[in-house]
Coordinates of C-alpha atoms in Angstrom, one line a residue:
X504 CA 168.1 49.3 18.2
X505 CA 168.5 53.5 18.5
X506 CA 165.8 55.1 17.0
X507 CA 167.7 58.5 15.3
X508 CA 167.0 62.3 15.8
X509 CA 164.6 63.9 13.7
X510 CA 167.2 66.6 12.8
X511 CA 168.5 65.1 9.9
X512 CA 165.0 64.9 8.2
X513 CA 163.7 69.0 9.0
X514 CA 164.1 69.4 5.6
X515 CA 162.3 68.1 2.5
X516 CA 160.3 65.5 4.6
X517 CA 157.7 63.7 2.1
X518 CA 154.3 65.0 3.0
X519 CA 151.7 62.4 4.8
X520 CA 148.4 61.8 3.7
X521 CA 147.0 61.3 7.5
X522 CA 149.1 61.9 10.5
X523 CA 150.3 59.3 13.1
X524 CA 149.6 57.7 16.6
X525 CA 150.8 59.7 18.8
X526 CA 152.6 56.7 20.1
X527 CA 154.1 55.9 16.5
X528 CA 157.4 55.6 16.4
X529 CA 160.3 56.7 13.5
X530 CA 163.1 54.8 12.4
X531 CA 165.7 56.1 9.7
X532 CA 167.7 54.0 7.1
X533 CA 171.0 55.8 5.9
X534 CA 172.2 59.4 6.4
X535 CA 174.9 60.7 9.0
X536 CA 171.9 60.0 11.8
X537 CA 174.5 57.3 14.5
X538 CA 171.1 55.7 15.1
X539 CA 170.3 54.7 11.4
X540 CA 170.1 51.3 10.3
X541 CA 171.9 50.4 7.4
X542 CA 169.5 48.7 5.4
X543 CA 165.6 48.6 4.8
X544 CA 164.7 45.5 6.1
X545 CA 166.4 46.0 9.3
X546 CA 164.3 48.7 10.0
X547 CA 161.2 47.0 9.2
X548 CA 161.8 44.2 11.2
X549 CA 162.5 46.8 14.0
X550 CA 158.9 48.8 13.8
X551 CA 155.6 48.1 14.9
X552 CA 152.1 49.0 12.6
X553 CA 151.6 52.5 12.1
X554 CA 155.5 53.7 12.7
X555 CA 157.5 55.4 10.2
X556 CA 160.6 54.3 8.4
X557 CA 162.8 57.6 6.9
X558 CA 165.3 56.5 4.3
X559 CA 167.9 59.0 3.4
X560 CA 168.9 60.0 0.2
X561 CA 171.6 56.8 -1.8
X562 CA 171.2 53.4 -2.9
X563 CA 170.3 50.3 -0.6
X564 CA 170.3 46.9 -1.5
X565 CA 168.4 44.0 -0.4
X566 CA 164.5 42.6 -0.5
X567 CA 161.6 43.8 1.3
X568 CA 159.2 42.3 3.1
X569 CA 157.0 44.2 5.2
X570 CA 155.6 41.0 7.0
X571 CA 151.9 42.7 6.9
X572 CA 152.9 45.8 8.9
X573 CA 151.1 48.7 8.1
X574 CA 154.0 51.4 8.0
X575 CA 154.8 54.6 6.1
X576 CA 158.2 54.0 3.8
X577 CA 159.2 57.3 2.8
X578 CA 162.6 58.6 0.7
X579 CA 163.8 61.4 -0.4
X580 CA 162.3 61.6 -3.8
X581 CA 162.3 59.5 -6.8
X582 CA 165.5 58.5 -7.9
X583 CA 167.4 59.9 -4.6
X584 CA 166.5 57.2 -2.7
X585 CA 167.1 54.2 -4.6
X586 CA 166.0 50.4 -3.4
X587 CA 168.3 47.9 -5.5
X588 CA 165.9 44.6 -4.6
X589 CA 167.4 42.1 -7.3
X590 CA 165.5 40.1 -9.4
X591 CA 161.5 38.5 -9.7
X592 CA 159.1 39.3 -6.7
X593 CA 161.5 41.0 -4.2
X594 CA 159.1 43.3 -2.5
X595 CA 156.6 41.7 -0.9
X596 CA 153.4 43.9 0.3
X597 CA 151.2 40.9 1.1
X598 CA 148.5 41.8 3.7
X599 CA 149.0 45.7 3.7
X600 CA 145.8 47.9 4.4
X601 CA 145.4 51.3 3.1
X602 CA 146.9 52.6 6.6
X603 CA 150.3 51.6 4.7
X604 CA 152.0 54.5 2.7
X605 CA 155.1 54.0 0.2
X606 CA 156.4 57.5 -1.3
X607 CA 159.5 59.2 -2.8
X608 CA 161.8 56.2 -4.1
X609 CA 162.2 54.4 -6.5
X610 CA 162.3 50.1 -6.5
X611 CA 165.2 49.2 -8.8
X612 CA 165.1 45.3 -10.4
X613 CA 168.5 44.1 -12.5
X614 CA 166.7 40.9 -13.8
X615 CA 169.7 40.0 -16.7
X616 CA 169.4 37.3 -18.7
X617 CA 165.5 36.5 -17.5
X618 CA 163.1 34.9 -20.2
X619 CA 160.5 35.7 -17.8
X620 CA 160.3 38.2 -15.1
X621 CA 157.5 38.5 -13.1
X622 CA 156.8 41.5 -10.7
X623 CA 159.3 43.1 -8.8
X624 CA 156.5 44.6 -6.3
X625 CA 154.0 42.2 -5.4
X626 CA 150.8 42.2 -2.8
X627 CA 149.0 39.8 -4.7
X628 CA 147.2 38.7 -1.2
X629 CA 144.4 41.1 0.5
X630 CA 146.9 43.8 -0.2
X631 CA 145.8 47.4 -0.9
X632 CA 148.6 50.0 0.5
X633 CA 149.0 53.3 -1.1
X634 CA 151.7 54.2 -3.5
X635 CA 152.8 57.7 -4.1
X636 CA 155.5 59.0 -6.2
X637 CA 157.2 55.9 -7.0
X638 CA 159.0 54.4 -10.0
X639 CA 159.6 50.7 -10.4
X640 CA 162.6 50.2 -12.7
X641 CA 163.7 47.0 -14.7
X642 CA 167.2 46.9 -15.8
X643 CA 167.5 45.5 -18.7
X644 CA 163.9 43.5 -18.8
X645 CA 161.1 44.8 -17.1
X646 CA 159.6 45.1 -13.6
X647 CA 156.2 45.4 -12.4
X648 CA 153.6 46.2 -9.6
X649 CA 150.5 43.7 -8.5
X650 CA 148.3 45.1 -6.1
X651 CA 145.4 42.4 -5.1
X652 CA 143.0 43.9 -2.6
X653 CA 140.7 41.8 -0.3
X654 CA 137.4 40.7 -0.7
X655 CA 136.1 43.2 1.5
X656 CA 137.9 46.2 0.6
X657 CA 135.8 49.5 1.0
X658 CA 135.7 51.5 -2.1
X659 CA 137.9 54.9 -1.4
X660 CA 140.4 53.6 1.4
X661 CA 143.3 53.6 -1.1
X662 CA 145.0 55.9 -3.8
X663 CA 147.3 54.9 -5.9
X664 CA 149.4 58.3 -7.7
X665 CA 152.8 59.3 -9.4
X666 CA 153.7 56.0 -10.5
X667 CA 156.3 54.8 -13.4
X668 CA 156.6 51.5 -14.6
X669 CA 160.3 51.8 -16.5
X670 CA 162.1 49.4 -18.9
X671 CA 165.6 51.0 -19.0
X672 CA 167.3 51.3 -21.3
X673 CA 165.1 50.2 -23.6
X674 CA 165.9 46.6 -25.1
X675 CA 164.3 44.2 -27.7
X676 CA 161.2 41.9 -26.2
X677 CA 162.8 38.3 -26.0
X678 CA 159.8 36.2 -24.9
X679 CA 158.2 38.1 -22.2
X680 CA 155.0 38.1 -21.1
X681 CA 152.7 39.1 -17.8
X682 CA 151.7 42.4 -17.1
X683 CA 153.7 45.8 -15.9
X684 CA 150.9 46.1 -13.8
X685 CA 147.9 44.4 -12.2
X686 CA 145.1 45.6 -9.7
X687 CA 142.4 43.3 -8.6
X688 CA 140.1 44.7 -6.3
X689 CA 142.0 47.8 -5.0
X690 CA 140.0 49.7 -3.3
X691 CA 141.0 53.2 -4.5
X692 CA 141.7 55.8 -7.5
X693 CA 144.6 55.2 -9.8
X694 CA 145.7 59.0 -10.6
X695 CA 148.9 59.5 -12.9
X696 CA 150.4 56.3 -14.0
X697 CA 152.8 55.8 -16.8
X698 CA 153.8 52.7 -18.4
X699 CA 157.2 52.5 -20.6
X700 CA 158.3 49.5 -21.1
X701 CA 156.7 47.5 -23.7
X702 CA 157.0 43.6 -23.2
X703 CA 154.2 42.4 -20.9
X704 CA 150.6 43.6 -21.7
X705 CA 150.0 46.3 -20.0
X706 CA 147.7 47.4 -17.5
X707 CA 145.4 44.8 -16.1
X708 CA 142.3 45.7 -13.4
X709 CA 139.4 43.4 -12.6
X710 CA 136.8 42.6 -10.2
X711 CA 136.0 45.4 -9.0
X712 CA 135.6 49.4 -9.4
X713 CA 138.1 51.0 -11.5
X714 CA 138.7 55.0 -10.9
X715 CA 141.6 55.2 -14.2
X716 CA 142.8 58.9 -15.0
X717 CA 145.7 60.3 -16.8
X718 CA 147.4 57.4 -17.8
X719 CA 150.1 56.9 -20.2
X720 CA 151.0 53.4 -21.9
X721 CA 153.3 53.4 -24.2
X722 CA 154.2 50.9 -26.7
X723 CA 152.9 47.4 -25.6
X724 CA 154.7 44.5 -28.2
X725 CA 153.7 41.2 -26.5
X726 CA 150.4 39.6 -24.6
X727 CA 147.5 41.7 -24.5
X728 CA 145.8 44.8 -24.4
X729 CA 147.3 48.2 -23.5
X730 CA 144.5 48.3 -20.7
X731 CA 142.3 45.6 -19.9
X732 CA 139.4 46.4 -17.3
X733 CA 137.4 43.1 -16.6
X734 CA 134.8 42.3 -14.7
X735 CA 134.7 45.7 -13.3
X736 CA 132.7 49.3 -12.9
X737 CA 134.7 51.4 -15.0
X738 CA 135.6 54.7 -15.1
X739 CA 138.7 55.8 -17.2
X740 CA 139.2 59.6 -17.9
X741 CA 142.3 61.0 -19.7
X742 CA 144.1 57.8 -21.2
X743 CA 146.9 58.3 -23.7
X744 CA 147.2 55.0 -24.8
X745 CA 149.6 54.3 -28.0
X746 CA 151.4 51.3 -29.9
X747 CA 149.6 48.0 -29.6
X748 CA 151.0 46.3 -32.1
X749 CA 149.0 42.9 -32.0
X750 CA 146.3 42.0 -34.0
X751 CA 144.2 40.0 -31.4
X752 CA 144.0 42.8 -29.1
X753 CA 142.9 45.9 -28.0
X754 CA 144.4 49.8 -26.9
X755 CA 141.5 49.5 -24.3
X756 CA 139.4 45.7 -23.5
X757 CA 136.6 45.8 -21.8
X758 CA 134.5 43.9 -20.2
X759 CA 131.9 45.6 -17.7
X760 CA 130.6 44.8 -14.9
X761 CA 127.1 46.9 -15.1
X762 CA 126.2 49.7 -17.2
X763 CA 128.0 52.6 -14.9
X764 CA 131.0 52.0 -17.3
X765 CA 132.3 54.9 -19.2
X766 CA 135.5 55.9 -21.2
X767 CA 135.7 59.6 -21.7
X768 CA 138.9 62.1 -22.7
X769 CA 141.2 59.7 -23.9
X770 CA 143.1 59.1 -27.0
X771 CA 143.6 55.4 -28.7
X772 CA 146.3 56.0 -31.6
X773 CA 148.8 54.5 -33.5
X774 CA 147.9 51.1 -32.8
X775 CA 147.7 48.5 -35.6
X776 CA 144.7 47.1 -32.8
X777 CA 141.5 48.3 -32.2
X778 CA 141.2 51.1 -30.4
X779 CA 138.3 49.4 -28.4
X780 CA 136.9 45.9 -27.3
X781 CA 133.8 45.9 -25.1
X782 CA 132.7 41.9 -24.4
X783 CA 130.3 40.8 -22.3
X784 CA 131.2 38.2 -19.6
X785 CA 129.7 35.1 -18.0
X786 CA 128.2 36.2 -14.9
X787 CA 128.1 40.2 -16.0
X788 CA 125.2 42.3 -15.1
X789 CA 125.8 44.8 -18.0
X790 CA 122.4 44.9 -19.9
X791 CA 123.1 43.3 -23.6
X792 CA 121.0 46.3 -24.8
X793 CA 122.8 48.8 -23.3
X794 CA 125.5 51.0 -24.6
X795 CA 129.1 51.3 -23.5
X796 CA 129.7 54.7 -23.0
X797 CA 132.7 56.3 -24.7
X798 CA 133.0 60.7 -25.4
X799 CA 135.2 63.0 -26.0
X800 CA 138.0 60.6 -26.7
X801 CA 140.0 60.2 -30.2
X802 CA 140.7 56.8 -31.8
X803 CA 143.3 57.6 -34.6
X804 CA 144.7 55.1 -36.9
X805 CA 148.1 53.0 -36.7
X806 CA 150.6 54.8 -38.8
X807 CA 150.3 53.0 -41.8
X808 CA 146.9 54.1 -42.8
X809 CA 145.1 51.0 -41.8
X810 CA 141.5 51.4 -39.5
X811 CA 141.8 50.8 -36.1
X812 CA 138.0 49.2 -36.2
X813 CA 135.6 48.6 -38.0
X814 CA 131.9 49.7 -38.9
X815 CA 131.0 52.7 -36.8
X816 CA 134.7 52.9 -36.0
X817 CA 133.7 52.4 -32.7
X818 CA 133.2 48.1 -33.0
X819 CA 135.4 45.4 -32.8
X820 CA 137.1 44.2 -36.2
X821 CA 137.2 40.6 -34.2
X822 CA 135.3 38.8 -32.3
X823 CA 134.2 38.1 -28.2
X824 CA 134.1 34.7 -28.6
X825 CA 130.6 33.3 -29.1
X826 CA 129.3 36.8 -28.6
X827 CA 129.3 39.9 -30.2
X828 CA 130.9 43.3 -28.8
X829 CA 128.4 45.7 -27.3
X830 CA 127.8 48.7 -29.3
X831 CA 129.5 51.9 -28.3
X832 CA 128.1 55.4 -27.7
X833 CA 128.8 59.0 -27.2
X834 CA 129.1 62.5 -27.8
X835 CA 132.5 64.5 -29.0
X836 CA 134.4 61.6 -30.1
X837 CA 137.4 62.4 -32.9
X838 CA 139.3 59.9 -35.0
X839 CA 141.9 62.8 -36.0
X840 CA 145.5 62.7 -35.8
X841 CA 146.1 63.8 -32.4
X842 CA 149.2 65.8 -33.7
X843 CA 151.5 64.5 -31.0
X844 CA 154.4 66.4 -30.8
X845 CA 156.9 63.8 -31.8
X846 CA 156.3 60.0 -32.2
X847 CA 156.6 57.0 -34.8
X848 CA 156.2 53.3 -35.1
X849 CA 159.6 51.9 -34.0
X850 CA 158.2 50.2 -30.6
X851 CA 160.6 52.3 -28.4
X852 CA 158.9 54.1 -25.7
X853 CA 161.3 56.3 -24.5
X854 CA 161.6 58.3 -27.9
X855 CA 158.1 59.6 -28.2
X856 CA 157.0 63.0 -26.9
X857 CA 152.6 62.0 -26.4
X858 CA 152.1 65.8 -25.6
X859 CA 149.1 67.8 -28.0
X860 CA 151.3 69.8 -29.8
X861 CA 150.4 72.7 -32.2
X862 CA 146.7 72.7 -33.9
X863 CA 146.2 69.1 -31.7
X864 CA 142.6 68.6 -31.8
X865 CA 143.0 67.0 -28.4
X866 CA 143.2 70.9 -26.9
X867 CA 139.9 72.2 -25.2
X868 CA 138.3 68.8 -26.8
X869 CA 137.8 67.0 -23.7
X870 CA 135.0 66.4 -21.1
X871 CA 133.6 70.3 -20.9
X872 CA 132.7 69.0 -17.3
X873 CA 136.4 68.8 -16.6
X874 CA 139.1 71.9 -16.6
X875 CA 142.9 71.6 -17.0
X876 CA 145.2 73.5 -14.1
X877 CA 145.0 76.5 -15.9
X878 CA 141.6 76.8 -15.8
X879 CA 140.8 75.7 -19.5
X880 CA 138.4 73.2 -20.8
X881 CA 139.9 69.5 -20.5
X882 CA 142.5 68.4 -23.1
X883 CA 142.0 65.1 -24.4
X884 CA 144.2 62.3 -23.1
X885 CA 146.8 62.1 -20.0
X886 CA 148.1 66.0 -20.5
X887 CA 144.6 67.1 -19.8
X888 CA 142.2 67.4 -16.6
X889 CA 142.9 68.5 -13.1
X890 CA 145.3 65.6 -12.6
X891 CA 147.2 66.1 -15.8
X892 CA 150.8 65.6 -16.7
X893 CA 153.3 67.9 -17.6
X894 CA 154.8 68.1 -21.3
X895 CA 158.6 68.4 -19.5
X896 CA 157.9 65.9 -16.7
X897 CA 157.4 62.5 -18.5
X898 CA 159.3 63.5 -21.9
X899 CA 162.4 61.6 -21.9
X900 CA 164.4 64.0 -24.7
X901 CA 167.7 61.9 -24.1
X902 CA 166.1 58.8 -25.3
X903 CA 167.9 57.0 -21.9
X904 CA 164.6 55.4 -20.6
X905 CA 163.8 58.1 -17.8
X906 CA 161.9 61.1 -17.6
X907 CA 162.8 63.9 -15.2
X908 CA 160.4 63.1 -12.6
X909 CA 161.9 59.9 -12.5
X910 CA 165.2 61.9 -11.1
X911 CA 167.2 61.8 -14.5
X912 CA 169.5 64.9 -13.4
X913 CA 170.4 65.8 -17.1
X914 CA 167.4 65.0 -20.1
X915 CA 170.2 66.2 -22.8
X916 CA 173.0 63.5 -22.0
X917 CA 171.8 60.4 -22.8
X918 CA 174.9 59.1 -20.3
X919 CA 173.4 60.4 -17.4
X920 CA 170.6 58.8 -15.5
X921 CA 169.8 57.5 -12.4
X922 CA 171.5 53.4 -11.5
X923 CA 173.8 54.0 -14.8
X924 CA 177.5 53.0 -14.2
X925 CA 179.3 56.0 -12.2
X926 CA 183.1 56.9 -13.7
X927 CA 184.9 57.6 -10.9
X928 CA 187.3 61.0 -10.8
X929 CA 186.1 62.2 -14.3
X930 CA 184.0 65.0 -12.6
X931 CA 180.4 63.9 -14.5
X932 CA 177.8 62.5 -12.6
X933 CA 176.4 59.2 -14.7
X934 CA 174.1 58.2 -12.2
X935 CA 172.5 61.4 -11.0
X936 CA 173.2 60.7 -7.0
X937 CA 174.6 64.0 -7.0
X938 CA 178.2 63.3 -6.5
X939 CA 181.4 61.9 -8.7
X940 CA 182.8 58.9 -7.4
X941 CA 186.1 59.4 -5.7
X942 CA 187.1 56.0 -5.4
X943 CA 191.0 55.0 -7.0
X944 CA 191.4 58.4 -7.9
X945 CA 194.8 58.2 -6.5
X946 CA 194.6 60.9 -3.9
X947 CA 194.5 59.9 -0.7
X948 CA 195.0 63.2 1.2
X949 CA 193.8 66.6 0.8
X950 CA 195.8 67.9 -1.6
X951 CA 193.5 67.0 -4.0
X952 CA 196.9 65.5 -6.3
X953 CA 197.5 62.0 -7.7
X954 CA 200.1 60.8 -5.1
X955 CA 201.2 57.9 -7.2
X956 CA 202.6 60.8 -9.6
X957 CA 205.9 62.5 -8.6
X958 CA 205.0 66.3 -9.4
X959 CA 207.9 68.1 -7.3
X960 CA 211.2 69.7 -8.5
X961 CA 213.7 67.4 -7.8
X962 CA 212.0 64.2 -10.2
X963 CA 212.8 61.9 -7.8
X964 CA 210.3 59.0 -6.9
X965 CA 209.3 60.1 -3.5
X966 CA 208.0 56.7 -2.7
X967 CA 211.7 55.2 -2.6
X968 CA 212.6 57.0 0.3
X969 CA 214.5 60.3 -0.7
X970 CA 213.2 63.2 0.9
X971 CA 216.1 65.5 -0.4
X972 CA 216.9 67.7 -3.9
X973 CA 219.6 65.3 -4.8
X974 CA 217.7 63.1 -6.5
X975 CA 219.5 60.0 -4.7
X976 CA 218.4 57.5 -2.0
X977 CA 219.9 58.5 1.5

């Protein structure tokens, strides 16, 4: 197949994290390039490791399977360039290294009528790509990401950033269960992550190190804690974790691996769980004696009054089994209303707004080690530290399921958001591709008229045949 010019793409080209072979190779999907394919896979199937694939801005349909090829898939942005892959484990990243890059799209599953859906993108064999700026999207039940490193990853060879798990619109659970996302093994840091949709558990990482930081779950109904970290080295920083609404659970379970774990800068609220679980584990070096680590972070009750642990605050109201919860330890922890700027206890995601708002003892609270963008001491939670999120990027004011980094083109109309249902010739943009459909508008020249609509003097029909001011057919 033609490979296309690189003259469409000398605009707006996605940024790479490391540059290419010299003898790499890049293919384009879409656009007014004549050498484009039409589709994703095409193009796949075309390259060799280490080329690039360039997919324009629009909507593409079709699975993915990259067939172990380390390549670069890069779009236009999230929510420009859309990948419509159907239903239940349609992308398949099996046996990607870290010199794989996907960035700028977003993966869009329609799973209707599903009892059970299980990830949409799925390397749950020795892969460990990296992801940036990328939005998964279930429509209407949710879709998820595995990522299942190999045994011998090397700590540091992936990343993992920008990335929104997204049950939209919002819909009842209806006997879900898995998890929105799972990483076993990856072998790199996990930097803004957000987590909206909330049937499955949550977040699940194990056996090995975990590097968690400004991460957003919100609302988890069903199986599981909001973040589970098993079996693992654990670092999390700058967790806004809210809304576990089961009893057995956790916002945060964890089981360590040794005693480098730590929690620090993170807020646990509005759950009727505990805020923390720390169990030991068969096999587990962590020292019995030995503190987990937890500072500067706020555990806040569920918003019915009720504690969200017991004791210290800081223990398990339940139990590990046949053993008991390690104690917990550390300096500058709050349980204070973290003074969000707008949430309740409804379930739904997408009408929160998790940002500190005014008198929030989350500001200047967190890690004094740390500094926000501007320079400032940490703020507790995801809105905080030199990774944090925006108020105006993940706050979804429309209630519609996406944010505005998640390419929602108007966050005051509720009826406009990416993959909603276009209405051709009404001159409104529903699904924020930046164009009105055209199609059976009637006008089929340039006139820009209805042609199927008589609108000259004579008020004749001029599809009959009479081309004359009589009015008659001659």
């Amino acid at each position: 197949m033609c490979r296309g010019s690189a003259a469409a793409w000398a605009v707006a080209a996605p940024v790479l994290l490391s540059a290419q072979a010299a003898s790499a190779a890049t293919w384009y999907v879409g656009g007014n390039d004549p050498g484009a394919f039409a589709d994703v896979q095409s193009a796949i199937d075309a390259a060799a490791v280490g080329d690039e694939i360039r997919v324009a801005e629009g909507t593409f349909l079709g699975a993915i399977d990259f067939g172990g090829k380390d390549l670069s898939l890069l779009g236009r942005g999230i929510g420009l360039t859309r990948l419509d892959v159907g239903c239940e484990q349609v992308v398949n990243l099996n046996g990607l290294g870290p010199g794989a890059l996907i960035a700028d799209l977003t993966f869009y599953a329609a799973c209707t009528g599903k009892d059970q859906v299980g990830p949409s993108v799925w390397g749950a064999e020795d892969s460990s790509p990296r992801l940036q700026r990328v939005s998964i999207v279930g429509d209407p039940q949710p879709a998820g990401l595995i990522l299942h490193g190999p045994l011998a990853a090397q700590p540091g060879q992936g990343l993992v950033e920008d990335i929104f798990l997204v049950q939209a619109p919002f819909t009842e659970c209806a006997g879900l269960f898995g998890n929105a996302a799972s990483f076993r093994r990856y072998p790199g840091p996990i930097r803004r992550l957000v987590v909206a949709h909330p049937c499955p558990s949550s977040l699940h990482l194990d056996s090995g190190p975990v590097d968690l930081a400004n991460v957003i779950v919100r609302a988890n109904n069903r199986v599981g804690p909001a973040i589970y970290a098993g079996d693992s080295s654990v670092l999390v920083s700058q967790v806004t974790a809210t809304k576990t609404m089961l009893l057995d659970t956790a916002d945060l379970f964890v089981t360590p691996r040794d005693d480098t774990a730590e929690i620090r800068s993170s807020v646990l609220a509005g759950s009727i769980a505990p805020a923390l679980l720390a169990c030991p584990g068969t096999g587990y070096n962590h020292n019995d004696d030995e503190p987990l680590r937890m500072s500067w972070t706020d555990a806040w009750p569920n918003p019915g009054g009720e504690p969200v642990a017991c004791g210290t605050g800081w223990a398990d109201c339940f139990s590990c089994g046949d053993a008991n919860p390690y104690p917990v330890e550390g300096e500058g922890n709050l349980s204070s209303d973290p003074l969000f700027i707008d949430w309740n206890d409804d379930g739904n995601p997408s009408n929160d707004n998790l940002c500190p708002g005014a008198g929030s003892p989350l500001i200047d609270a967190g890690d004094p080690a740390e500094q926000d963008p501007d320079g400032t001491r940490a703020d507790i939670g995801a809105f905080g530290g030199p990774y944090a999120f925006t108020c105006e990027e993940v706050l979804d004011a429309d209630e519609d399921g996406y944010m505005p980094i998640m390419g929602d083109c108007d966050d005051g109309d509720a009826g406009r958001f990416p993959f909603n249902d276009e209405v051709p010739c009404d001159g409104i943009d529903q699904d924020c591709d930046g164009t009105d459909t055209e199609a059976d508008c009637g006008d089929d020249d340039d006139s820009g008229d209805d042609d199927s609509v008589d609108d000259d003097s004579a008020g004749d029909d001029d599809s009959a045949g009479d081309d004359d001011s009589a009015g008659d057919d001659d």
